[in-house]
PDB file of C-alpha atoms in Angstrom:
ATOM      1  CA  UNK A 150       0.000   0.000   0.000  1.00  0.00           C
ATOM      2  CA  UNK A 151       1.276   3.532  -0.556  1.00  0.00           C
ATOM      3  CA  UNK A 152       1.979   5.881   2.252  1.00  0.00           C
ATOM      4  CA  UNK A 153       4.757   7.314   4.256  1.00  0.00           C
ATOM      5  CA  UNK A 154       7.198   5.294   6.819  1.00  0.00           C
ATOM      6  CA  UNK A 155       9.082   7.052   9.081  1.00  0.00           C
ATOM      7  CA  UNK A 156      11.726   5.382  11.557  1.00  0.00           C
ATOM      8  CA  UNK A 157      12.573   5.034  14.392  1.00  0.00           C
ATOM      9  CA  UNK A 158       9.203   5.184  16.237  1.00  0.00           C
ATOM     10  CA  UNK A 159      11.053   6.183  19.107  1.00  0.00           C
ATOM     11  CA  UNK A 160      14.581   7.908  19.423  1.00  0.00           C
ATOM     12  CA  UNK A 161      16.713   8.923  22.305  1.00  0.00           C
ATOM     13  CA  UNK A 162      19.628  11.152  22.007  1.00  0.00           C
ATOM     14  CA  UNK A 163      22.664  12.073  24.346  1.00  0.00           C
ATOM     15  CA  UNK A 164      24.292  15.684  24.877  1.00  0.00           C
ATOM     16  CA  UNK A 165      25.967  16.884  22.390  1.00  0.00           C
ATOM     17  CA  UNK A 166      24.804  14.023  19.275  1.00  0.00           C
ATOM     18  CA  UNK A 167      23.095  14.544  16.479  1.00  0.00           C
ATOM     19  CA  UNK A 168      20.936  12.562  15.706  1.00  0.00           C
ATOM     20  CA  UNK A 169      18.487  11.400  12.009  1.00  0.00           C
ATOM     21  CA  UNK A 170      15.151  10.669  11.826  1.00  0.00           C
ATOM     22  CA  UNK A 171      13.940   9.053   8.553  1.00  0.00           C
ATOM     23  CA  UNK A 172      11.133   9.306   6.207  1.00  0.00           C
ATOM     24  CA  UNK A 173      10.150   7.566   3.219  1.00  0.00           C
ATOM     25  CA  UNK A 174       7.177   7.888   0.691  1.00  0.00           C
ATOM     26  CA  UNK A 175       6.290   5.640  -2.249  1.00  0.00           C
ATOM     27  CA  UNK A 176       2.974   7.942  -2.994  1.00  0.00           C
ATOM     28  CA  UNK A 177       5.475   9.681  -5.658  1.00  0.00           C
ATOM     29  CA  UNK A 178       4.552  12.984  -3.851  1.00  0.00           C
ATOM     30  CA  UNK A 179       6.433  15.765  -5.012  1.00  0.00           C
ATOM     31  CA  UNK A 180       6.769  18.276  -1.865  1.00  0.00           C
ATOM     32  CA  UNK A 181       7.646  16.618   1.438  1.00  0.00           C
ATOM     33  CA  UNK A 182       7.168  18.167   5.231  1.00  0.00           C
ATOM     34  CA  UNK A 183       8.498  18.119   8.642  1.00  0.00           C
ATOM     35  CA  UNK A 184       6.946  18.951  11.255  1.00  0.00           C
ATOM     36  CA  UNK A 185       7.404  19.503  15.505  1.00  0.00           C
ATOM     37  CA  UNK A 186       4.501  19.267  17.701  1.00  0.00           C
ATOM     38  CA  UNK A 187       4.574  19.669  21.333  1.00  0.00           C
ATOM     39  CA  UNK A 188       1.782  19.316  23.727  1.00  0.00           C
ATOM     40  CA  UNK A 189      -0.831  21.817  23.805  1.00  0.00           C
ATOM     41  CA  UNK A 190       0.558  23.229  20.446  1.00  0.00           C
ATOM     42  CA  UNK A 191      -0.272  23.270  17.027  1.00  0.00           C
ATOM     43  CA  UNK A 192       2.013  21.608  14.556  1.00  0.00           C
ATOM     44  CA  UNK A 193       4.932  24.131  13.736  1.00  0.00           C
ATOM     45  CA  UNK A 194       6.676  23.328   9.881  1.00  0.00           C
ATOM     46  CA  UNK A 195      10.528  22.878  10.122  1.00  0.00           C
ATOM     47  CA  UNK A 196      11.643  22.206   6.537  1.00  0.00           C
ATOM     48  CA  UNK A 197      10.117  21.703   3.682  1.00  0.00           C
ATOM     49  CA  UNK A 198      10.804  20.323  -0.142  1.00  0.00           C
ATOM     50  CA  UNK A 199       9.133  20.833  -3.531  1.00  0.00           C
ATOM     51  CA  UNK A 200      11.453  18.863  -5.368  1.00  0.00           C
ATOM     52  CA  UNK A 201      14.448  16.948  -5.588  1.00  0.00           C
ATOM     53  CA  UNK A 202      17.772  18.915  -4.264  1.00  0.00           C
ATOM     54  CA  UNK A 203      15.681  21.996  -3.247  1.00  0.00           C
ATOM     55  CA  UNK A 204      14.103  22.790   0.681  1.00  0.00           C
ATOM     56  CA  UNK A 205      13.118  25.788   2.072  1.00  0.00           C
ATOM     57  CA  UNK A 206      13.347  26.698   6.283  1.00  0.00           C
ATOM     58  CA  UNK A 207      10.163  26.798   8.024  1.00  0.00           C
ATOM     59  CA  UNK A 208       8.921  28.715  11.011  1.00  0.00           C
ATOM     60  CA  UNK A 209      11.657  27.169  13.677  1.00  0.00           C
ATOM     61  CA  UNK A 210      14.965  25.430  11.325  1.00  0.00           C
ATOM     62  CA  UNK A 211      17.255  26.522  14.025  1.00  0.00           C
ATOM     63  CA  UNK A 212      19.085  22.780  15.015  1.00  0.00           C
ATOM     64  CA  UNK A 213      17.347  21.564  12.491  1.00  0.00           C
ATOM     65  CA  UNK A 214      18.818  20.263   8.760  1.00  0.00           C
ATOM     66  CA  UNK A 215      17.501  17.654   6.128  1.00  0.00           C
ATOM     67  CA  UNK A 216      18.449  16.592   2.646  1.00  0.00           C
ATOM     68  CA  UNK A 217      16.305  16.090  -0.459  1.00  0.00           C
ATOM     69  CA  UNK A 218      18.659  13.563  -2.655  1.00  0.00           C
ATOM     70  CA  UNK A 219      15.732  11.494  -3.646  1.00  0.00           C
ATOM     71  CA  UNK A 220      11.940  11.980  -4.276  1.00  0.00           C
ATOM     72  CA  UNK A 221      11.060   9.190  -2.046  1.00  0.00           C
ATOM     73  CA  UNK A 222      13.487  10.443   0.502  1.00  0.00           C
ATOM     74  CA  UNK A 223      13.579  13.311   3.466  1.00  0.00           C
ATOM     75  CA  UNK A 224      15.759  12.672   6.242  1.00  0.00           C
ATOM     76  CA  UNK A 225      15.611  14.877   9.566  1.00  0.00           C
ATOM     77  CA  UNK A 226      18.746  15.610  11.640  1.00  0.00           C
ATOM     78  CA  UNK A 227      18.420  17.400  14.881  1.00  0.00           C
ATOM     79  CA  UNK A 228      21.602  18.308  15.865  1.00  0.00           C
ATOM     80  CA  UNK A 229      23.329  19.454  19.129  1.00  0.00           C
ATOM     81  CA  UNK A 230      22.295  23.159  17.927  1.00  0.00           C
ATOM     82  CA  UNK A 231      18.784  22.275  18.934  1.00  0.00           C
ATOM     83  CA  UNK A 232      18.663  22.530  22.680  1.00  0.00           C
ATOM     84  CA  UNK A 233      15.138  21.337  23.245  1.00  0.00           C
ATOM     85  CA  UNK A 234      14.711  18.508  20.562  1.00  0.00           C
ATOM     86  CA  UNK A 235      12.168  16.846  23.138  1.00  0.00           C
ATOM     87  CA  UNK A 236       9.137  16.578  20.841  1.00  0.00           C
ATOM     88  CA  UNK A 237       7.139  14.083  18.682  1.00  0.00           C
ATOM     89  CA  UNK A 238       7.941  14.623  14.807  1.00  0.00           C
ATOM     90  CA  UNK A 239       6.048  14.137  11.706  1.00  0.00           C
ATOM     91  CA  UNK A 240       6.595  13.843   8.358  1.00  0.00           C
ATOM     92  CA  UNK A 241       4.225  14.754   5.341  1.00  0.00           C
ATOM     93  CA  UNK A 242       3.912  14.883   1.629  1.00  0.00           C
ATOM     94  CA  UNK A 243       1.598  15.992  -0.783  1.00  0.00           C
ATOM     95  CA  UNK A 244       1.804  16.620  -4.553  1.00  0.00           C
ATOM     96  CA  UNK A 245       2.932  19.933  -5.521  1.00  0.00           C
ATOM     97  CA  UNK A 246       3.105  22.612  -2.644  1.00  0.00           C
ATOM     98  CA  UNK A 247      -0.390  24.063  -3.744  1.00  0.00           C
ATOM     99  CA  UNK A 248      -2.997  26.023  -1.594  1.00  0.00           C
ATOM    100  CA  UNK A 249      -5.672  22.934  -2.052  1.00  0.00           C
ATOM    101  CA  UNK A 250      -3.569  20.266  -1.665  1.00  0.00           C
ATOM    102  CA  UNK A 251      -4.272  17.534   1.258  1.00  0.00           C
ATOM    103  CA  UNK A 252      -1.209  16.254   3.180  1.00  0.00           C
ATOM    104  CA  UNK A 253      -0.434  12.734   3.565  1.00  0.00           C
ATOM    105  CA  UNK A 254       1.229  12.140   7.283  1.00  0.00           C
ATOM    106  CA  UNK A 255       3.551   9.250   8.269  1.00  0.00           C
ATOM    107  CA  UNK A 256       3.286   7.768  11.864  1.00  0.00           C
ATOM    108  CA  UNK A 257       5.486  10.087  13.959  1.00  0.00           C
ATOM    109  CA  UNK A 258       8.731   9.805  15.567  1.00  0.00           C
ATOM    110  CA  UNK A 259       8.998  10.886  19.423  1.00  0.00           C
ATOM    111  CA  UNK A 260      12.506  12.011  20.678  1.00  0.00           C
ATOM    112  CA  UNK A 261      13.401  12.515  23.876  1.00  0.00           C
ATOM    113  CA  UNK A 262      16.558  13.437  25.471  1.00  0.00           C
ATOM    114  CA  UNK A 263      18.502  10.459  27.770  1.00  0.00           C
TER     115      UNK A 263
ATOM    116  CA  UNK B1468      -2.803  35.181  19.400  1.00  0.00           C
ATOM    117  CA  UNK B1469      -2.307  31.585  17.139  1.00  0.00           C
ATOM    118  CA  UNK B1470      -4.075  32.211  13.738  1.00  0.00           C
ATOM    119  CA  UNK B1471      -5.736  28.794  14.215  1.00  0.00           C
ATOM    120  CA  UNK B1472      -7.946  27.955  17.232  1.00  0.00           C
ATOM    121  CA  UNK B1473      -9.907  25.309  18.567  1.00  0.00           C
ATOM    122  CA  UNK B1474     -12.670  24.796  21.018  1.00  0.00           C
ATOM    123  CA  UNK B1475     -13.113  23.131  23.157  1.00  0.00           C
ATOM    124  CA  UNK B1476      -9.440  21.871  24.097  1.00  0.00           C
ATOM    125  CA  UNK B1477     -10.833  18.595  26.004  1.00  0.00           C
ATOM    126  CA  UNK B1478     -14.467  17.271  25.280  1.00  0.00           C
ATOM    127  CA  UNK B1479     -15.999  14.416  26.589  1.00  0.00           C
ATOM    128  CA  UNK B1480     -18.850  12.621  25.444  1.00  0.00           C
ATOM    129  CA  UNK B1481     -21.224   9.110  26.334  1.00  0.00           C
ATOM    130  CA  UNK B1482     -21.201   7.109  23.159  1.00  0.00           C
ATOM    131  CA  UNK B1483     -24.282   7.761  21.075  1.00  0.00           C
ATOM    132  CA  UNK B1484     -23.992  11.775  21.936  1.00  0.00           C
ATOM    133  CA  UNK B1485     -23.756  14.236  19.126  1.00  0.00           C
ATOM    134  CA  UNK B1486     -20.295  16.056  19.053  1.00  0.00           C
ATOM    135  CA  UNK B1487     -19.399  19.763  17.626  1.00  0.00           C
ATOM    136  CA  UNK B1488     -15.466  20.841  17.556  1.00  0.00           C
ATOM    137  CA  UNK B1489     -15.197  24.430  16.789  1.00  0.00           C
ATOM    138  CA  UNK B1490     -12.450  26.122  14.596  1.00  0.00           C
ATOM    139  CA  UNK B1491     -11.754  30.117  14.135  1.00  0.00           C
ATOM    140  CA  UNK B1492      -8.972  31.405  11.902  1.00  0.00           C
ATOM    141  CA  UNK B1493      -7.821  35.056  12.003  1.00  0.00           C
ATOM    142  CA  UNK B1494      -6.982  35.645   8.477  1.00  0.00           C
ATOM    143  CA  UNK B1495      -8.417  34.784   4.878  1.00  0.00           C
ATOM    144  CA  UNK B1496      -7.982  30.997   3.755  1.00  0.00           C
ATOM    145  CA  UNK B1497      -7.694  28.801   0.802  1.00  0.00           C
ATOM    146  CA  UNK B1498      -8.648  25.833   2.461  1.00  0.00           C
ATOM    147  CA  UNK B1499      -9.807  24.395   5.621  1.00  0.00           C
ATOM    148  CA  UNK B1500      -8.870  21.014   7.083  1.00  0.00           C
ATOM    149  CA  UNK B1501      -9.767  19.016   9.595  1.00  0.00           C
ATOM    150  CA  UNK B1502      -7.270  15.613  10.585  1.00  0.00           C
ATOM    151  CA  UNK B1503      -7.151  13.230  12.921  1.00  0.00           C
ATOM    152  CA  UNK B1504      -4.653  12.229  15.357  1.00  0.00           C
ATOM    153  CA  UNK B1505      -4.790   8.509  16.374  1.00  0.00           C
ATOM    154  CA  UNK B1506      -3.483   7.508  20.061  1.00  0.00           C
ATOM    155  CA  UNK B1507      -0.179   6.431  18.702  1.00  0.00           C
ATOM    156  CA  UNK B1508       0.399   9.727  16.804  1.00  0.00           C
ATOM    157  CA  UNK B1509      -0.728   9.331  13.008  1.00  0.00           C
ATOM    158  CA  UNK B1510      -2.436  11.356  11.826  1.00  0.00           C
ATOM    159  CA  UNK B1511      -5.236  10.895   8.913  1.00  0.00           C
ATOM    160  CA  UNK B1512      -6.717  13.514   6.487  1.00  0.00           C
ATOM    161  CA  UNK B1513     -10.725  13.600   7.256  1.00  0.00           C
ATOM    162  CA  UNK B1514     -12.156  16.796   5.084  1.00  0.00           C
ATOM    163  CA  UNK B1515     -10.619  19.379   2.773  1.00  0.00           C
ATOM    164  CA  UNK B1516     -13.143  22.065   2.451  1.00  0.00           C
ATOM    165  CA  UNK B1517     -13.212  25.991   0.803  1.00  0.00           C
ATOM    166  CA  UNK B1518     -17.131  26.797   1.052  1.00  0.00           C
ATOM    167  CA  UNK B1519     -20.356  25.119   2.373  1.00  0.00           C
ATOM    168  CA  UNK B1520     -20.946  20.997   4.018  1.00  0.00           C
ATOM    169  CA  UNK B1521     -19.003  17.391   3.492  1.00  0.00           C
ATOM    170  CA  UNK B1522     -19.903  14.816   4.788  1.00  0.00           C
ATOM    171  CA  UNK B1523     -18.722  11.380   5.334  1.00  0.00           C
ATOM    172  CA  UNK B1524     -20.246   8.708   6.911  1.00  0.00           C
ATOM    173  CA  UNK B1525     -20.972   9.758  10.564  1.00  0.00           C
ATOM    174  CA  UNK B1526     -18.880  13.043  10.264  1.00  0.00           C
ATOM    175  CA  UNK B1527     -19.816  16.131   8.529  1.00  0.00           C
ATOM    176  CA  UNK B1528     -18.002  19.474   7.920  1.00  0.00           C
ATOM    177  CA  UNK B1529     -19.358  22.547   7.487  1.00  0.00           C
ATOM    178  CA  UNK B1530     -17.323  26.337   7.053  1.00  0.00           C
ATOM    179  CA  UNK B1531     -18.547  29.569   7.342  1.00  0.00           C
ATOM    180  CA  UNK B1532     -16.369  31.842   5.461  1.00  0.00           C
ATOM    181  CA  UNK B1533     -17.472  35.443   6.153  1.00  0.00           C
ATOM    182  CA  UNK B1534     -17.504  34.250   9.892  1.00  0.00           C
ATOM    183  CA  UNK B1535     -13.720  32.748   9.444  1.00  0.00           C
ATOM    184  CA  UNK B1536     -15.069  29.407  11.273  1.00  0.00           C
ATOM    185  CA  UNK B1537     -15.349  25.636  10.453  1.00  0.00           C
ATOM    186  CA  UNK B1538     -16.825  22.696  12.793  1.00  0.00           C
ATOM    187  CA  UNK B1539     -16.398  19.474  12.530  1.00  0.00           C
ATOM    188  CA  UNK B1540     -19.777  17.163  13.571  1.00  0.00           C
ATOM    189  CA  UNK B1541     -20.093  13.792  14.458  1.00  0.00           C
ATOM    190  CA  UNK B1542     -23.051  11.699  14.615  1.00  0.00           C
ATOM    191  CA  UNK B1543     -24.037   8.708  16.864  1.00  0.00           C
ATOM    192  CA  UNK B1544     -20.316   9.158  18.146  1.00  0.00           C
ATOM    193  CA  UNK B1545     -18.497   5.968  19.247  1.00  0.00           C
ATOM    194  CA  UNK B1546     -15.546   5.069  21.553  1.00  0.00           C
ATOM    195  CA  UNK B1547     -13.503   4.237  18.448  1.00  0.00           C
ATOM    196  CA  UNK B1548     -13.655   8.070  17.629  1.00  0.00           C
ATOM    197  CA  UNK B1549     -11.662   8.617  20.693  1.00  0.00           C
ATOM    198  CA  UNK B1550      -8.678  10.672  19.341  1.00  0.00           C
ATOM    199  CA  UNK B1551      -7.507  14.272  18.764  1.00  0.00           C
ATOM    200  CA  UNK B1552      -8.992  16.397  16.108  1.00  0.00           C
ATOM    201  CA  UNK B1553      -6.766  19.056  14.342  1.00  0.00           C
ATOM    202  CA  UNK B1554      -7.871  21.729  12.418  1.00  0.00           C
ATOM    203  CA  UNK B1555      -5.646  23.939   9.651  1.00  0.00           C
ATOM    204  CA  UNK B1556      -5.581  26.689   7.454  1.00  0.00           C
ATOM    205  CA  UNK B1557      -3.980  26.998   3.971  1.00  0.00           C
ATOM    206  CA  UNK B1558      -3.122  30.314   2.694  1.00  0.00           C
ATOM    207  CA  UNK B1559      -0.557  31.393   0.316  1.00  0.00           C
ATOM    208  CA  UNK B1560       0.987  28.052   0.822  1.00  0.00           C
ATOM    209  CA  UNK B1561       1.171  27.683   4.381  1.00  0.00           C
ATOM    210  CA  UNK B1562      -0.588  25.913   6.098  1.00  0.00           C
ATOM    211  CA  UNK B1563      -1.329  26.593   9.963  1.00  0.00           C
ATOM    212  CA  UNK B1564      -2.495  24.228  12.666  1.00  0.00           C
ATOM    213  CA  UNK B1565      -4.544  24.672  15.905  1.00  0.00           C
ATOM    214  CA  UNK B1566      -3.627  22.858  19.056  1.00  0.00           C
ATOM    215  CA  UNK B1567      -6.267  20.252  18.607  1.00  0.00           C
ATOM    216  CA  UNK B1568      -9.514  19.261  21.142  1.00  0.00           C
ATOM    217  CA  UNK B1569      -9.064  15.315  22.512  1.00  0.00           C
ATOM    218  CA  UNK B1570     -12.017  13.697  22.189  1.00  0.00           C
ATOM    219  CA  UNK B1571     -13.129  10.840  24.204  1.00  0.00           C
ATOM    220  CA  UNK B1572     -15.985   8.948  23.976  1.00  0.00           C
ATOM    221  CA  UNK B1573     -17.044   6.655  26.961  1.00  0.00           C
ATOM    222  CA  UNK B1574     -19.245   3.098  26.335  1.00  0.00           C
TER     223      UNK B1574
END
């Protein structure tokens, strides 16, 4: 079936690591998403990518990069930049960025800090 | 002030009840949505609406668009609708969440 995987489900990271969250689609959506939600908030958009090799910062990038090398592809790495990576993450994709377009949205990753 | 909010924040309901989630944006919209977030943190497209009423099976969707607010119904509610119910805004690309209302349904 198509959809979105992302992995791990759950992720701990030390001081000081960085650390790579994965996410995979086989809906051959063009524009992928990540996303941070903490409780009590709304979802807040970290990166996101129209097409291969191209991403754009969201609203909070800071600690934050990714890579677009494949279409299927759109890794997250919080890195030791990002002092309060506790959160649950989620990844999206749709077909092209449009204002009508419904997101697709994998399973989540939480990260805490150990 | 968040450009997307929700009402209530917690509701809950005896199964059979009728259930109304409110949703106020602050700005002009392309599109509303309304998701939902499963216990174990999925999340699953329900409506994408610009004007007027969907429906789908036991849930319905209706947005007001001079008033700048959506709700989300649901009939005959059941304890498998037990999870958290997002709403967002699209405009000029962006799309913006609210915090969500957690809905739980009791046998």
């Amino acid at each position: 079936d198509g959809g979105i995987t992302q992995s791990p489900k759950y992720l701990f990271r030390k001081e000081g690591q960085n650390v790579t969250l994965s996410c995979e689609q086989n809906l051959n959506h063009d524009a992928m998403y990540w996303y941070r939600q903490d409780p009590g908030q709304g979802l807040r958009l970290i990166y996101y990518s129209q097409i291969v090799n191209d991403f754009q910062k969201g609203d909070i990038a800071e600690g934050y990069s990714v890579s677009r090398e494949k279409k299927e592809s759109f890794p997250l790495t919080v890195t030791s930049a990002q002092k309060n990576p506790t959160a649950f993450y989620l990844c999206a994709s749709s077909t092209p960025r449009g204002v009508n377009q419904p997101q697709h949205f994998g399973d989540g990753t939480r990260l805490s800090i150990l | 002030k968040n450009e997307v909010e929700q009402s209530p924040q917690n509701l809950t309901a005896q199964e059979g009840e009728f259930i109304t989630i409110n949703c106020s944006y602050s700005v002009g919209i392309s599109a509303l949505h309304w998701l939902q977030q499963h216990p174990g943190g999925g999340i699953v497209s329900l409506f994408m609406l610009s004007s007027g009423k969907k429906k789908h099976g036991r849930l319905i969707a209706t947005i007001n668009i001079q008033e700048k607010h959506s709700s989300l119904h649901i009939t005959a509610s059941h304890p498998r609708d037990s999870a958290v119910y997002i709403c967002a805004a699209t405009r000029n690309n962006d799309m913006r969440f609210g915090a969500g209302t957690r809905l739980t349904v009791k046998p």
